[in-house]
């Protein structure tokens, strides 16, 4: 089993910055991908950004390109989401997602508890 602990959510003014962190621990042999999703009230959960594979290939939703940056610290099994130039529509609950393999090479898909990010005008 893998546990995810998220931190860094809160209230930020429009145009401001915020950084989210998600630390993974437990039965991890190799992390395959780490990602951030978000879900606003009345909306489906959507992918915000992902970082994949050994080379750290990144993908971003069009709505956050050039404003958000995803990165990871492999030694700490931690993924970050730096959010700049925040907009009101960025208000949502942000969820960390990790896909990994354990020492038996079994694949697992894990979610954090979610952290609220609110952008005010």
PDB file of C-alpha atoms in Angstrom:
ATOM      1  CA  UNK A   1       0.000   0.000   0.000  1.00  0.00           C
ATOM      2  CA  UNK A   2       1.076   3.556  -0.733  1.00  0.00           C
ATOM      3  CA  UNK A   3       0.133   6.618   1.285  1.00  0.00           C
ATOM      4  CA  UNK A   4       0.016  10.134  -0.125  1.00  0.00           C
ATOM      5  CA  UNK A   5       0.203  13.257   1.993  1.00  0.00           C
ATOM      6  CA  UNK A   6      -0.662  16.537   0.322  1.00  0.00           C
ATOM      7  CA  UNK A   7       0.103  20.006   1.590  1.00  0.00           C
ATOM      8  CA  UNK A   8       0.201  23.608   0.451  1.00  0.00           C
ATOM      9  CA  UNK A   9      -3.412  24.406  -0.325  1.00  0.00           C
ATOM     10  CA  UNK A  10      -5.153  27.536   0.856  1.00  0.00           C
ATOM     11  CA  UNK A  11      -6.404  30.951  -0.167  1.00  0.00           C
ATOM     12  CA  UNK A  12      -4.553  33.074  -2.690  1.00  0.00           C
ATOM     13  CA  UNK A  13      -5.421  36.264  -4.494  1.00  0.00           C
ATOM     14  CA  UNK A  14      -5.818  36.298  -8.237  1.00  0.00           C
ATOM     15  CA  UNK A  15      -2.421  36.676  -9.852  1.00  0.00           C
ATOM     16  CA  UNK A  16      -0.669  35.189  -6.862  1.00  0.00           C
ATOM     17  CA  UNK A  17       1.325  32.008  -6.463  1.00  0.00           C
ATOM     18  CA  UNK A  18       0.999  28.830  -4.480  1.00  0.00           C
ATOM     19  CA  UNK A  19       2.892  25.554  -4.362  1.00  0.00           C
ATOM     20  CA  UNK A  20       1.381  22.166  -3.628  1.00  0.00           C
ATOM     21  CA  UNK A  21       3.368  19.185  -2.414  1.00  0.00           C
ATOM     22  CA  UNK A  22       2.540  15.497  -2.318  1.00  0.00           C
ATOM     23  CA  UNK A  23       4.785  12.977  -0.595  1.00  0.00           C
ATOM     24  CA  UNK A  24       4.399   9.278  -1.310  1.00  0.00           C
ATOM     25  CA  UNK A  25       5.446   6.577   1.122  1.00  0.00           C
ATOM     26  CA  UNK A  26       4.954   2.856   1.630  1.00  0.00           C
ATOM     27  CA  UNK A  27       5.554  -0.134  -0.598  1.00  0.00           C
ATOM     28  CA  UNK A  28       7.175   1.611  -3.521  1.00  0.00           C
ATOM     29  CA  UNK A  29       9.696  -0.012  -5.810  1.00  0.00           C
ATOM     30  CA  UNK A  30       9.345   2.416  -8.655  1.00  0.00           C
ATOM     31  CA  UNK A  31       7.086   5.364  -9.318  1.00  0.00           C
ATOM     32  CA  UNK A  32       5.754   5.294 -12.854  1.00  0.00           C
ATOM     33  CA  UNK A  33       3.916   8.597 -12.931  1.00  0.00           C
ATOM     34  CA  UNK A  34       2.872  11.407 -10.631  1.00  0.00           C
ATOM     35  CA  UNK A  35       0.111  13.851 -11.414  1.00  0.00           C
ATOM     36  CA  UNK A  36      -2.191  16.526 -10.118  1.00  0.00           C
ATOM     37  CA  UNK A  37      -5.909  16.595 -10.817  1.00  0.00           C
ATOM     38  CA  UNK A  38      -8.524  19.072  -9.726  1.00  0.00           C
ATOM     39  CA  UNK A  39     -12.254  19.121  -9.275  1.00  0.00           C
ATOM     40  CA  UNK A  40     -14.358  22.252  -8.997  1.00  0.00           C
ATOM     41  CA  UNK A  41     -17.937  22.138  -7.671  1.00  0.00           C
ATOM     42  CA  UNK A  42     -20.268  20.719 -10.293  1.00  0.00           C
ATOM     43  CA  UNK A  43     -17.408  19.688 -12.566  1.00  0.00           C
ATOM     44  CA  UNK A  44     -15.681  16.421 -13.280  1.00  0.00           C
ATOM     45  CA  UNK A  45     -12.212  15.756 -12.024  1.00  0.00           C
ATOM     46  CA  UNK A  46      -9.685  16.876 -14.619  1.00  0.00           C
ATOM     47  CA  UNK A  47      -5.982  16.352 -15.186  1.00  0.00           C
ATOM     48  CA  UNK A  48      -3.933  19.444 -14.439  1.00  0.00           C
ATOM     49  CA  UNK A  49      -0.381  18.192 -14.947  1.00  0.00           C
ATOM     50  CA  UNK A  50       1.576  14.960 -14.987  1.00  0.00           C
ATOM     51  CA  UNK A  51       5.215  13.932 -14.864  1.00  0.00           C
ATOM     52  CA  UNK A  52       5.980  10.526 -16.281  1.00  0.00           C
ATOM     53  CA  UNK A  53       8.775   8.034 -16.575  1.00  0.00           C
ATOM     54  CA  UNK A  54      12.465   8.165 -15.833  1.00  0.00           C
ATOM     55  CA  UNK A  55      13.032  11.118 -18.119  1.00  0.00           C
ATOM     56  CA  UNK A  56      10.327  13.176 -16.407  1.00  0.00           C
ATOM     57  CA  UNK A  57       8.187  13.927 -19.431  1.00  0.00           C
ATOM     58  CA  UNK A  58       5.534  16.467 -18.480  1.00  0.00           C
ATOM     59  CA  UNK A  59       2.012  17.069 -19.707  1.00  0.00           C
ATOM     60  CA  UNK A  60      -0.239  19.998 -18.901  1.00  0.00           C
ATOM     61  CA  UNK A  61      -3.850  20.913 -19.397  1.00  0.00           C
ATOM     62  CA  UNK A  62      -4.155  23.744 -21.905  1.00  0.00           C
ATOM     63  CA  UNK A  63      -5.717  25.963 -19.260  1.00  0.00           C
ATOM     64  CA  UNK A  64      -2.609  25.904 -17.057  1.00  0.00           C
ATOM     65  CA  UNK A  65       0.217  25.840 -19.606  1.00  0.00           C
ATOM     66  CA  UNK A  66       2.817  28.538 -18.991  1.00  0.00           C
ATOM     67  CA  UNK A  67       1.334  29.209 -15.532  1.00  0.00           C
ATOM     68  CA  UNK A  68       1.795  25.943 -13.636  1.00  0.00           C
ATOM     69  CA  UNK A  69       4.911  23.809 -13.332  1.00  0.00           C
ATOM     70  CA  UNK A  70       5.024  20.212 -12.142  1.00  0.00           C
ATOM     71  CA  UNK A  71       8.249  18.804 -10.770  1.00  0.00           C
ATOM     72  CA  UNK A  72       9.398  15.952  -8.579  1.00  0.00           C
ATOM     73  CA  UNK A  73      12.090  14.986  -6.123  1.00  0.00           C
ATOM     74  CA  UNK A  74      12.843  11.333  -6.785  1.00  0.00           C
ATOM     75  CA  UNK A  75      14.828  10.889  -3.591  1.00  0.00           C
ATOM     76  CA  UNK A  76      11.822  12.010  -1.541  1.00  0.00           C
ATOM     77  CA  UNK A  77       9.106  10.474  -3.748  1.00  0.00           C
ATOM     78  CA  UNK A  78       7.520  13.896  -3.762  1.00  0.00           C
ATOM     79  CA  UNK A  79       5.767  15.789  -6.512  1.00  0.00           C
ATOM     80  CA  UNK A  80       5.196  19.533  -6.567  1.00  0.00           C
ATOM     81  CA  UNK A  81       2.860  21.831  -8.422  1.00  0.00           C
ATOM     82  CA  UNK A  82       3.966  25.446  -8.635  1.00  0.00           C
ATOM     83  CA  UNK A  83       0.975  27.556  -9.543  1.00  0.00           C
ATOM     84  CA  UNK A  84       1.581  31.113 -10.733  1.00  0.00           C
ATOM     85  CA  UNK A  85      -0.713  33.784 -12.152  1.00  0.00           C
ATOM     86  CA  UNK A  86      -3.677  32.213 -10.411  1.00  0.00           C
ATOM     87  CA  UNK A  87      -7.136  32.788 -11.843  1.00  0.00           C
ATOM     88  CA  UNK A  88     -10.543  32.564 -10.233  1.00  0.00           C
ATOM     89  CA  UNK A  89     -11.292  29.486 -12.320  1.00  0.00           C
ATOM     90  CA  UNK A  90      -8.361  27.670 -10.703  1.00  0.00           C
ATOM     91  CA  UNK A  91     -10.435  27.350  -7.542  1.00  0.00           C
ATOM     92  CA  UNK A  92     -10.916  23.638  -6.878  1.00  0.00           C
ATOM     93  CA  UNK A  93      -9.932  20.701  -4.747  1.00  0.00           C
ATOM     94  CA  UNK A  94      -6.574  19.477  -5.999  1.00  0.00           C
ATOM     95  CA  UNK A  95      -5.755  15.792  -5.819  1.00  0.00           C
ATOM     96  CA  UNK A  96      -2.400  14.089  -6.087  1.00  0.00           C
ATOM     97  CA  UNK A  97      -2.232  10.836  -8.049  1.00  0.00           C
ATOM     98  CA  UNK A  98       0.629   8.356  -8.075  1.00  0.00           C
ATOM     99  CA  UNK A  99       1.033   5.243 -10.180  1.00  0.00           C
ATOM    100  CA  UNK A 100       3.731   2.907  -8.956  1.00  0.00           C
ATOM    101  CA  UNK A 101       4.987  -0.638  -8.771  1.00  0.00           C
ATOM    102  CA  UNK A 102       5.788  -2.448  -5.548  1.00  0.00           C
ATOM    103  CA  UNK A 103       8.602  -4.934  -4.974  1.00  0.00           C
ATOM    104  CA  UNK A 104       6.503  -7.659  -6.564  1.00  0.00           C
ATOM    105  CA  UNK A 105       6.110  -5.380  -9.603  1.00  0.00           C
ATOM    106  CA  UNK A 106       2.403  -5.079  -8.951  1.00  0.00           C
ATOM    107  CA  UNK A 107       1.000  -1.864 -10.337  1.00  0.00           C
ATOM    108  CA  UNK A 108      -1.024   0.451  -8.132  1.00  0.00           C
ATOM    109  CA  UNK A 109      -2.953   3.682  -8.614  1.00  0.00           C
ATOM    110  CA  UNK A 110      -3.221   5.902  -5.541  1.00  0.00           C
ATOM    111  CA  UNK A 111      -4.970   9.159  -4.672  1.00  0.00           C
ATOM    112  CA  UNK A 112      -4.357  11.791  -2.052  1.00  0.00           C
ATOM    113  CA  UNK A 113      -7.101  13.135   0.183  1.00  0.00           C
ATOM    114  CA  UNK A 114      -7.349  16.399  -1.731  1.00  0.00           C
ATOM    115  CA  UNK A 115      -6.431  19.929  -0.763  1.00  0.00           C
ATOM    116  CA  UNK A 116      -8.630  22.976  -1.287  1.00  0.00           C
ATOM    117  CA  UNK A 117      -7.240  25.855  -3.305  1.00  0.00           C
ATOM    118  CA  UNK A 118      -9.313  29.014  -3.458  1.00  0.00           C
ATOM    119  CA  UNK A 119      -8.498  32.027  -5.601  1.00  0.00           C
ATOM    120  CA  UNK A 120     -10.048  35.321  -4.552  1.00  0.00           C
ATOM    121  CA  UNK A 121     -10.465  38.494  -6.567  1.00  0.00           C
TER     122      UNK A 121
END
